[in-house]
Short mmCIF file of C-alpha atoms and ligand atoms in Angstrom, two decimals:
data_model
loop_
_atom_site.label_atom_id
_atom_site.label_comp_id
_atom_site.label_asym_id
_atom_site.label_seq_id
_atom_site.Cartn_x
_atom_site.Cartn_y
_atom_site.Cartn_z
CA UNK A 1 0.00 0.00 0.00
CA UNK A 2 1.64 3.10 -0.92
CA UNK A 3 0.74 6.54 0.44
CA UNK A 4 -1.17 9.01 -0.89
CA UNK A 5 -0.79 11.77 2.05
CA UNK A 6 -0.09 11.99 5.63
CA UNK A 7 -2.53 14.09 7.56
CA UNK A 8 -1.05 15.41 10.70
CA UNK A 9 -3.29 17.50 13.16
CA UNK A 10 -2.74 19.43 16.13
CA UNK A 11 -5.58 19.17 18.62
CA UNK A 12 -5.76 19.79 22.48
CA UNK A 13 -8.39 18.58 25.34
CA UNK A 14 -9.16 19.75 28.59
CA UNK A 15 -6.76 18.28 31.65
CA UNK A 16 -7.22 18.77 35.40
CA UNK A 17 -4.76 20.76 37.14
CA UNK A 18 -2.87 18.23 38.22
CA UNK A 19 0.60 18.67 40.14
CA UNK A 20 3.98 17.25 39.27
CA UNK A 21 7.05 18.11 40.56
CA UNK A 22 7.54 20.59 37.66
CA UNK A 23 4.15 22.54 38.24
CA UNK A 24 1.05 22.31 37.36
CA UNK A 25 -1.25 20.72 34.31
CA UNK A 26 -2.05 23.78 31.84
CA UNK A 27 -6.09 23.47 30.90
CA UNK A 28 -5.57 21.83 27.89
CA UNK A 29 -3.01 18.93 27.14
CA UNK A 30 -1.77 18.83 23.47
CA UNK A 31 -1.10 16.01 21.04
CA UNK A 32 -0.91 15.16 17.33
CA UNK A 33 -2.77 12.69 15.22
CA UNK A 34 -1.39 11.49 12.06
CA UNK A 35 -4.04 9.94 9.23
CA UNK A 36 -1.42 7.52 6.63
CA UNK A 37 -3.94 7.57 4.17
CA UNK A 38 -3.13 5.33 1.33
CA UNK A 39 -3.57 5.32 -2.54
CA UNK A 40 -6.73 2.64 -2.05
CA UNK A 41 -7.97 4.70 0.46
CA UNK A 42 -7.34 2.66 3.72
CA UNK A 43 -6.00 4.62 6.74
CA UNK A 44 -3.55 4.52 9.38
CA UNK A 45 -3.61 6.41 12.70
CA UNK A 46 -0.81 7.12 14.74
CA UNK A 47 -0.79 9.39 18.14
CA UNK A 48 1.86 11.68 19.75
CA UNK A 49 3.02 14.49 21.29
CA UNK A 50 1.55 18.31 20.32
CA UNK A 51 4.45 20.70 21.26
CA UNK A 52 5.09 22.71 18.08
CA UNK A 53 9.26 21.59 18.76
CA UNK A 54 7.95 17.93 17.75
CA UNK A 55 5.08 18.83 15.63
CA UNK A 56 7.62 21.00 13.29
CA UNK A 57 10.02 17.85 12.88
CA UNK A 58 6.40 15.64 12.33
CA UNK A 59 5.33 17.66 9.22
CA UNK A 60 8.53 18.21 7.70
CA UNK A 61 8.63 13.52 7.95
CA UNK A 62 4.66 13.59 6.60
CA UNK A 63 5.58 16.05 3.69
CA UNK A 64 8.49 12.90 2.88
CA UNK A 65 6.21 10.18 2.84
CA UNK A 66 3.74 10.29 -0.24
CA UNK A 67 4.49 7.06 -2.69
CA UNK A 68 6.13 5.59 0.44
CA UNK A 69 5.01 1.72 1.48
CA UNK A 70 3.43 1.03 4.82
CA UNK A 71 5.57 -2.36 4.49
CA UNK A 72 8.82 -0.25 4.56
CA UNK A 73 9.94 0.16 7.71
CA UNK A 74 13.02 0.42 7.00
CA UNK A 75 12.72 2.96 4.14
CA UNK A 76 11.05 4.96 6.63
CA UNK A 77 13.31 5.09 9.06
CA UNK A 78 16.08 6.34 6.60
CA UNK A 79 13.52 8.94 6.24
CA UNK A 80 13.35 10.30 9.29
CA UNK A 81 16.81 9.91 9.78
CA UNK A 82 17.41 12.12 7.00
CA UNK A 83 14.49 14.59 7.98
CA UNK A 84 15.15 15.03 11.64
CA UNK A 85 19.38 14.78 11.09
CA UNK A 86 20.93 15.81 14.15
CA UNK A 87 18.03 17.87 15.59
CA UNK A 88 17.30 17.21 19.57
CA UNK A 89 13.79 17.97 20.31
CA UNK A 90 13.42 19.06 24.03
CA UNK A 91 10.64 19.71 25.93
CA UNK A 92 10.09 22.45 29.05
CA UNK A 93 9.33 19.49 31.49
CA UNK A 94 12.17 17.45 31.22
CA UNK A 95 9.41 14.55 32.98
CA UNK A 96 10.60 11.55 30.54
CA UNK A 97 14.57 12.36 30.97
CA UNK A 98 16.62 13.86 29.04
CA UNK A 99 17.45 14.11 25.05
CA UNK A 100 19.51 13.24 22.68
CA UNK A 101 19.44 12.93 18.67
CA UNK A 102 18.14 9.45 18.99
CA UNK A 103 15.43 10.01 21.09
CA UNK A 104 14.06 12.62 18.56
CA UNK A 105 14.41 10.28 16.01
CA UNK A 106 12.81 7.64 18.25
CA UNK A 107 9.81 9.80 19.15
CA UNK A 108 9.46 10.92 15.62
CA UNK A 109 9.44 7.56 13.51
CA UNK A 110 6.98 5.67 16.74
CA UNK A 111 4.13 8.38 15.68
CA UNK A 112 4.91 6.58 11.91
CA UNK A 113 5.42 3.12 12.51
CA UNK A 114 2.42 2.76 14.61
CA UNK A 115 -0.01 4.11 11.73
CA UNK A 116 1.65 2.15 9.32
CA UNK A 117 1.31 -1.00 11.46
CA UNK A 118 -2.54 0.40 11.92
CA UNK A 119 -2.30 0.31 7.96
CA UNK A 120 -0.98 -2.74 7.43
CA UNK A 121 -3.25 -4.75 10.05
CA UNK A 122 -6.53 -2.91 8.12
CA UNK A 123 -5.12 -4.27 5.15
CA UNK A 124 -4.28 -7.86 6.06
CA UNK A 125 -7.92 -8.38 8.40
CA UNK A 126 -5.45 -8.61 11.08
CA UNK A 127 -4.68 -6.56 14.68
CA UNK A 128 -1.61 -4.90 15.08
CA UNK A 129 -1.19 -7.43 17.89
CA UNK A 130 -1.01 -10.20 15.77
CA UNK A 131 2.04 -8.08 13.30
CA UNK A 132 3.93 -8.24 16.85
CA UNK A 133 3.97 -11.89 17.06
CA UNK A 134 0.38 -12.61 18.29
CA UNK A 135 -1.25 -12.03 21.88
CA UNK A 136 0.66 -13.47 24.84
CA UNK A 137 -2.36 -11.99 26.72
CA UNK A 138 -5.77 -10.66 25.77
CA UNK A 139 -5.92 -8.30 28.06
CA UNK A 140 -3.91 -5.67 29.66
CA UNK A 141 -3.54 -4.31 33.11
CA UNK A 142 -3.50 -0.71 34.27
CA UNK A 143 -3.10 1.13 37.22
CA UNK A 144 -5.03 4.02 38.48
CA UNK A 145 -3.12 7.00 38.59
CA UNK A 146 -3.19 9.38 41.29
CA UNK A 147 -2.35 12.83 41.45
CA UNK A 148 -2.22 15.91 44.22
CA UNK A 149 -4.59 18.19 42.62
CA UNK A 150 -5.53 21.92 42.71
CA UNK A 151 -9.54 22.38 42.56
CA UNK A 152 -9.62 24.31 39.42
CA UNK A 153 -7.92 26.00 36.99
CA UNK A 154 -7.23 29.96 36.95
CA UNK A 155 -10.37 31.86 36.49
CA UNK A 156 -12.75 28.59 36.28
CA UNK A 157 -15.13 26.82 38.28
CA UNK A 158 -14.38 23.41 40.26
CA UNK A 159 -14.09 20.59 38.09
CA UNK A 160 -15.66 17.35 39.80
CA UNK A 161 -12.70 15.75 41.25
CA UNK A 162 -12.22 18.40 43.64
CA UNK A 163 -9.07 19.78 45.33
CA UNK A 164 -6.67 16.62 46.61
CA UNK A 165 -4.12 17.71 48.62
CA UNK A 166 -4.47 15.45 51.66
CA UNK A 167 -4.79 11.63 52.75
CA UNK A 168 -8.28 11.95 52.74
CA UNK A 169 -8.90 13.18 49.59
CA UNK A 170 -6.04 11.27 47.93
CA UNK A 171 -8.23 8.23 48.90
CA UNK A 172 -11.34 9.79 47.91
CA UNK A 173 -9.51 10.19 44.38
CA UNK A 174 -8.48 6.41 44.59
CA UNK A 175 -11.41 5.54 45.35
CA UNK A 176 -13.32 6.90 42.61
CA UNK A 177 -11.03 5.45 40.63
CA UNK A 178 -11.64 2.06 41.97
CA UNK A 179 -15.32 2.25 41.40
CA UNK A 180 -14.81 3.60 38.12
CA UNK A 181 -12.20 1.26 36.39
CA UNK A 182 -11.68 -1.76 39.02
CA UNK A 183 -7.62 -1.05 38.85
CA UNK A 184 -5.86 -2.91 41.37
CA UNK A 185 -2.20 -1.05 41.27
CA UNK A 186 -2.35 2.54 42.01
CA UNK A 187 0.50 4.46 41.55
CA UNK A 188 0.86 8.44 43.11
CA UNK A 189 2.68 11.03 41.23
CA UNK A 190 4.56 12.29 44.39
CA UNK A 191 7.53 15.39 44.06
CA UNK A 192 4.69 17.66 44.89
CA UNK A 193 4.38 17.65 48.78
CA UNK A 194 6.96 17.19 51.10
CA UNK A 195 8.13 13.45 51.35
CA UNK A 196 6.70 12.59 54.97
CA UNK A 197 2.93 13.86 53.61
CA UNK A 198 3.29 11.63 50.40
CA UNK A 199 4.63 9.07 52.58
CA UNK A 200 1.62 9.78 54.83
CA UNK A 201 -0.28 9.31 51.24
CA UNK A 202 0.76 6.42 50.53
CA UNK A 203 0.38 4.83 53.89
CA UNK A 204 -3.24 6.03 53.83
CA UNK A 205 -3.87 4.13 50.52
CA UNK A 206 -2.37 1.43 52.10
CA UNK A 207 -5.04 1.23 54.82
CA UNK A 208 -7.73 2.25 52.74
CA UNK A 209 -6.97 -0.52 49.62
CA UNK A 210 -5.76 -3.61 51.01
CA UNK A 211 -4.10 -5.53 49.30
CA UNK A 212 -3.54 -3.37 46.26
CA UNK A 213 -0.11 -2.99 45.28
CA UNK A 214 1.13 0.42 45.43
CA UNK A 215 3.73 2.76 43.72
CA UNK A 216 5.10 6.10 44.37
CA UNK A 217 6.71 8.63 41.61
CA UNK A 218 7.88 11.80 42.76
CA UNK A 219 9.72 12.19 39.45
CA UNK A 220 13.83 12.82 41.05
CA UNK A 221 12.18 15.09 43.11
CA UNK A 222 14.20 13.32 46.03
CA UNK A 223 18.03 13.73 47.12
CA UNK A 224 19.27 10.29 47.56
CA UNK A 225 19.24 10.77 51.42
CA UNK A 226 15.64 11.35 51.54
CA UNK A 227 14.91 8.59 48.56
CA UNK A 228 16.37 6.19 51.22
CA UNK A 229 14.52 7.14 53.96
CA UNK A 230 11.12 7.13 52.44
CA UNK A 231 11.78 3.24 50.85
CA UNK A 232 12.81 2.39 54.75
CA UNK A 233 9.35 4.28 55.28
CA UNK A 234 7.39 2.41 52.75
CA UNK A 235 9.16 -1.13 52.99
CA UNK A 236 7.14 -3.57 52.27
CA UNK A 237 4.25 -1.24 51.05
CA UNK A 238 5.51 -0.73 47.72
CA UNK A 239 5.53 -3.08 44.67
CA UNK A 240 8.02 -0.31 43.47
CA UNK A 241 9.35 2.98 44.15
CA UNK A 242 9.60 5.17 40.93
CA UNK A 243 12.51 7.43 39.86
CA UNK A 244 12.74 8.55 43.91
CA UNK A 245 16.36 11.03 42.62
CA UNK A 246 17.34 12.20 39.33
CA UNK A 247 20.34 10.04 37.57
CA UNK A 248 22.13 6.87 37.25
CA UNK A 249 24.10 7.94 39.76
CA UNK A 250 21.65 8.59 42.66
CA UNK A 251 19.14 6.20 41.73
CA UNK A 252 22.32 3.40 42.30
CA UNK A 253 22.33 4.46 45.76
CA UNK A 254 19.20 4.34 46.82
CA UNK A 255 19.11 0.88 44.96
CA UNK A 256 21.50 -0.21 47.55
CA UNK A 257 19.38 0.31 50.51
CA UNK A 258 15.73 -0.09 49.04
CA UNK A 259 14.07 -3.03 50.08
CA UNK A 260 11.63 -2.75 46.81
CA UNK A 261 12.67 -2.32 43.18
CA UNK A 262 13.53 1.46 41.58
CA UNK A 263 11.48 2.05 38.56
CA UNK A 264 12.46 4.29 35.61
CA UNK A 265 10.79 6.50 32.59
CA UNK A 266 13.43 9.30 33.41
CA UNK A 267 17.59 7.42 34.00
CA UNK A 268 17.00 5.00 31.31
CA UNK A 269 15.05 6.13 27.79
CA UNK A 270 17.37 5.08 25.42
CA UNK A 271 18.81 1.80 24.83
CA UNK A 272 22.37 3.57 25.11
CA UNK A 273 21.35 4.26 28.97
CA UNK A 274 20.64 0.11 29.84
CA UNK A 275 24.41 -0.95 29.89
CA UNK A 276 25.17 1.75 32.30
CA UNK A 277 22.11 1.45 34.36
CA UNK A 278 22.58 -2.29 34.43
CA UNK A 279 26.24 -2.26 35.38
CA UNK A 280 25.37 0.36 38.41
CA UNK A 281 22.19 -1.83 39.42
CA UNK A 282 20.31 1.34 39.16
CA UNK A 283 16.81 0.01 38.35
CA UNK A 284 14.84 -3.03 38.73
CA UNK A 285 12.11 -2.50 36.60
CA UNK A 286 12.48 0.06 33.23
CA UNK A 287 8.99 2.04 32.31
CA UNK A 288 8.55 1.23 28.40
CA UNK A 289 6.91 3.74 26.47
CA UNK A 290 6.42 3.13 22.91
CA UNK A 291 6.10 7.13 21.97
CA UNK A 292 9.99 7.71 22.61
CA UNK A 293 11.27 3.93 22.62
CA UNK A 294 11.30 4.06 19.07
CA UNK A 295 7.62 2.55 18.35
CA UNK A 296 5.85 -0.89 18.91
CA UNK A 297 8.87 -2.73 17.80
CA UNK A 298 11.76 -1.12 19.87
CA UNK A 299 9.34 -2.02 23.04
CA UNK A 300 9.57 -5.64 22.44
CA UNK A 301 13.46 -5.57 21.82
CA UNK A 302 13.16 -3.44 25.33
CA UNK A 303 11.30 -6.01 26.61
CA UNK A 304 13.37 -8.95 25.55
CA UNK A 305 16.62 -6.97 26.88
CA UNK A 306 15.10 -6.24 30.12
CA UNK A 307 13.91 -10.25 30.45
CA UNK A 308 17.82 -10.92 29.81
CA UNK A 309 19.03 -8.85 32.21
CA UNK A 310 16.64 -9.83 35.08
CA UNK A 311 14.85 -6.59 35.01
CA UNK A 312 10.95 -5.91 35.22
CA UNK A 313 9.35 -3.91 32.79
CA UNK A 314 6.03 -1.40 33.02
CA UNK A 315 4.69 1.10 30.53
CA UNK A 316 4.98 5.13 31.41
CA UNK A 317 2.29 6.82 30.15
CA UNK A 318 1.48 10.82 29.61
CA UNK A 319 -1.47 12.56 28.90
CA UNK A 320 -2.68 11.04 25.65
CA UNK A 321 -6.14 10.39 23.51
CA UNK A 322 -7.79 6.34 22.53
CA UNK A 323 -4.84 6.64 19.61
CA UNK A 324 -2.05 5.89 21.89
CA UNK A 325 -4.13 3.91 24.29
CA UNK A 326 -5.23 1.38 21.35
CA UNK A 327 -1.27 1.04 20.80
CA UNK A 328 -0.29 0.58 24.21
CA UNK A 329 -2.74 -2.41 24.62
CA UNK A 330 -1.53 -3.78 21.64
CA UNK A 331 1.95 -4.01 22.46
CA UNK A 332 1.24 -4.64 25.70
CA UNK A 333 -0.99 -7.92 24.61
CA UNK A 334 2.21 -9.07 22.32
CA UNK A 335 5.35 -8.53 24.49
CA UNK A 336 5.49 -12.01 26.89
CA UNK A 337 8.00 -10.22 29.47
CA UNK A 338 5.43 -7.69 30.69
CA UNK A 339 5.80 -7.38 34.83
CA UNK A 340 3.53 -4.81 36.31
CA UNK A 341 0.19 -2.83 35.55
CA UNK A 342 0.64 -0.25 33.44
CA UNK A 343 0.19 3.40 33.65
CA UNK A 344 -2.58 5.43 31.68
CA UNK A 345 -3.77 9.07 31.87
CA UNK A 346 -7.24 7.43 30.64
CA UNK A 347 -9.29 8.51 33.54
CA UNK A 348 -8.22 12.23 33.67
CA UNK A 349 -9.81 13.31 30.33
CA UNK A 350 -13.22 13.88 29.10
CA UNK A 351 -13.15 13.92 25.20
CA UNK A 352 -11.37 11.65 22.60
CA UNK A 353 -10.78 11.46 19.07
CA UNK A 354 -12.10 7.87 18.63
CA UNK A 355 -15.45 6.26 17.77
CA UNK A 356 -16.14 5.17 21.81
CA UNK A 357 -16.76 1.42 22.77
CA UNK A 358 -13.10 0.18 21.73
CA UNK A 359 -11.40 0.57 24.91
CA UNK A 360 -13.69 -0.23 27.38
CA UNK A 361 -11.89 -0.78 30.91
CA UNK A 362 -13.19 -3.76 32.92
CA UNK A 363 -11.77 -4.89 36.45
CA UNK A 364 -8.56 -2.41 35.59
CA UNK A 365 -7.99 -3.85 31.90
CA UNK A 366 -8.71 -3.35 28.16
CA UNK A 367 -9.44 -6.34 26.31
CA UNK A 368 -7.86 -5.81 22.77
CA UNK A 369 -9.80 -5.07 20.49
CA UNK A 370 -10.49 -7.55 17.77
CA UNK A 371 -11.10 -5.27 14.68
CA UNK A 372 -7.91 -5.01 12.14
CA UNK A 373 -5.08 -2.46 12.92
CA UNK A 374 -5.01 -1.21 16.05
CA UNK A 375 -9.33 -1.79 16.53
CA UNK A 376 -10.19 1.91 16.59
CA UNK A 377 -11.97 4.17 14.11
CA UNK A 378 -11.36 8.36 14.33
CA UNK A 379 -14.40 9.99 14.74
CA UNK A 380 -13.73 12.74 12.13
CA UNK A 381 -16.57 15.61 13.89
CA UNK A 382 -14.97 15.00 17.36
CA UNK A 383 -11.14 15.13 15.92
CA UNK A 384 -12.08 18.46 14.30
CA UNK A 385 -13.64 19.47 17.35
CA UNK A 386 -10.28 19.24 19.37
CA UNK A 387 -8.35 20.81 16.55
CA UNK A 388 -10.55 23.98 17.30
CA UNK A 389 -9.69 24.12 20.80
CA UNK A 390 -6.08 23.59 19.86
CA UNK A 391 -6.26 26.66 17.60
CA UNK A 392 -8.10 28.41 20.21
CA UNK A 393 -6.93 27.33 23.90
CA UNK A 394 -3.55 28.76 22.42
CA UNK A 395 -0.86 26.85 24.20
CA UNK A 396 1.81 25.35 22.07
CA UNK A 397 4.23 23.55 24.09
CA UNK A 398 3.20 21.90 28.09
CA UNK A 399 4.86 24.09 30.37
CA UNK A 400 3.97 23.11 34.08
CA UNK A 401 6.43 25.48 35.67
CA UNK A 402 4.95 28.45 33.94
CA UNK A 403 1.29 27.45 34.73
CA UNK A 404 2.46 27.01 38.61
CA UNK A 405 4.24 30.32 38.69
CA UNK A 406 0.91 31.98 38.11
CA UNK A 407 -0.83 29.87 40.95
CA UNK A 408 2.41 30.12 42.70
CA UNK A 409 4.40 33.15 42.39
CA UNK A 410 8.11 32.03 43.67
CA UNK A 411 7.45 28.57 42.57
CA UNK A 412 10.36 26.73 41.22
CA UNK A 413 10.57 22.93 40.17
CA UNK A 414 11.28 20.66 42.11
CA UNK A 415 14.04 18.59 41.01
CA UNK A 416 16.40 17.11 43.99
CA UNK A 417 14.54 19.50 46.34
CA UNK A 418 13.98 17.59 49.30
O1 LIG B 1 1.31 13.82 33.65
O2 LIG B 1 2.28 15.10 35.11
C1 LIG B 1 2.21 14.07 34.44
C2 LIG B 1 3.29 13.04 34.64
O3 LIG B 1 4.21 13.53 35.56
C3 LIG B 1 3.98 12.69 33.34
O4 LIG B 1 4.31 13.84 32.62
C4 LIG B 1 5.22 11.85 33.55
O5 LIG B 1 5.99 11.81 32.40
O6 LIG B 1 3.67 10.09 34.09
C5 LIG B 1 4.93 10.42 33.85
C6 LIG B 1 5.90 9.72 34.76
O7 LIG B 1 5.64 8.60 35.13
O8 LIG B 1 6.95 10.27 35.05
MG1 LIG B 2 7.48 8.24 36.08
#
């Protein structure tokens, strides 16, 4: 199937302010869909990010691409290659590590190789699952994801979540959640408050949710002396303590005295960061996520490292649309060495750009979907819809600190704070 154009559009949906240890969520999170739309008139959807840095390097791939084979994989990686050269995209947040050359050109070919797989799949009758190597599960875990929260955004009215900033309501959040979605896991983006209230946090889950395995991720917000003393804190109450202190480095140290694994999406996100890592016993468990890993593909050679090496593996998730879920499940489903729920923004937004009814969560997992590709059709009103409020919300990059500053004049982030 060659192409005939590649559609790539802009669009932006209302997010909760929620807090990270770099601010605050802005009203509207951005991302980018991409339409592969081929010379017999079958489509391919792919999902990413919707700063204008990665959006600019996006187009100038889609403008590349018409005559170009879905089947190619190859050919388009040479592509992008080409395209992006030696350009590092960077973001203001810095929440998914740092960046490099090949993490641009990681990030920019996923967005492509998951529509063509979406392509190819619609073409052959067959789910993108079954392109990977076929289903080693049919459905896939997730964990509710917590987060600290202001009770509305700048000049607006409550949203219906409320304002969580203490025990109580973190478990009020949870348990909404709960109700909602059945997850089991529930993981709390921590850097935020000061590490004895998130510990407090955490230990009030604990009470509240039995039995549920629990995860903290305060995003290197940590020096390695405090890191240490919350894992004492939380020993035994964590299936896994994420990225507790920025860096190979610190994160090594803490390793040594943690009584639970240290999970990554920040100290490992290329494949050039696992020998390292693995030689300092930094991290037991490495957060996949196929939007910088290089695509559906790179996340199973990820996988199959990590297996080698005795390492776990989750999935890191950011704010995204049913696009990038729909991928996520299917890699999920084909990649044997998966160890943990994984994360998913899912229950923080209200719109998508999808038909609804494909993802449907059930006891804290998404069956696959068994239509062709990746099992999800865009609903073309709705995905115009959100590239209106992208043209008129007028934000063109995420920038938590900036949003905080205005909540919080003196605010700075948070990095190795505590
Ligand atoms: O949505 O604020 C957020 C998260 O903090 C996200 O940006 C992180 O990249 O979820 C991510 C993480 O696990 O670090
Ligand atoms: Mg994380």
């Amino acid at each position: 199937m060659r192409i005939r154009e590649a559609l790539l559009t802009p669009v932006a949906f209302a997010d909760p302010p929620l807090l990270n240890a770099m601010g605050v969520h802005e009203p509207y999170a951005l991302r980018s869909v991409l339409r592969l739309v081929g010379e017999d008139g079958v489509t391919g959807l792919g999902e990413s990010y919707g700063d204008e840095a990665f959006l600019t390097q996006a187009r100038r791939v889609a403008e590349q691409l018409t005559g170009w084979d879905v089947f190619d994989l190859p050919g388009l990686r040479r592509t992008v290659e080409r395209v992006v050269g030696e350009t590092v995209y960077t973001d203001l947040h810095g929440l998914t590590g740092g960046f490099s050359t090949g993490k641009t050109l990681a990030s920019v070919y996923s967005l492509f190789e998951v529509a063509a797989l979406d392509a190819q799949g619609r073409l052959l009758g067959r789910p993108v699952c079954d392109l990977l190597g076929g289903r080693a599960r049919d459905e896939v875990e997730f964990s509710a994801y917590l987060f600290y929260k202001y009770g509305a955004h700048l000049g607006a009215e409550a949203d219906d979540w409320g304002e969580v900033l203490t025990p109580e309501a973190l478990v009020g959040e949870a348990r909404h959640m709960l109700d909602t979605y059945g997850f089991r896991s529930l993981k709390l983006k921590g850097g935020v408050l000061p590490p004895a209230q998130e510990t407090e946090g955490i230990r009030a889950l604990a009470a509240a949710f039995p039995g549920h395995p629990l995860r903290i991720d305060p995003n290197g917000a940590w020096k390695p002396g405090t890191a240490i003393e919350v894992a004492r804190a939380l020993d035994g109450v964590l299936e896994y303590l994420e990225d507790p202190t920025p860096g190979i480095a610190g994160m090594a140290r803490v390793a040594e005295e943690a009584g639970m694994p240290l999970a990554t999406n920040m100290c490992v996100v290329r494949f050039e960061d696992l020998e390292p890592a693995i030689r300092a016993k930094a991290v037991g468990v490495v957060l996949s996520d196929h939007h910088f890993w290089g695509g559906l593909r790179d996340t199973q050679a990820l996988s199959v490292l990590c297996r080698s090496f005795g390492i776990g593996l989750s999935m890191h998730s950011n704010s995204h649309l049913g696009i990038s879920l729909a991928a996520m499940v299917h890699v999920a489903a084909a990649t044997p060495h998966l160890s943990y729920a994984c994360d998913t923004h899912w229950p923080w937004k209200e719109t998508d750009v999808i038909v609804p009814g494909a993802l449907e969560f059930r006891d804290g997992a998404v069956r696959v979907p068994d239509g062709p590709g990746l099992g999800v059709e865009l609903d073309e009103d709705a995905l115009a819809r959100a590239h209106e409020d992208y043209l008129r919300c007028g934000l063109r990059k995420r920038d938590d600190a900036s949003y905080m500053r205005r909540y919080v004049g003196s605010f700075q982030p948070n990095t190795e704070r505590w």
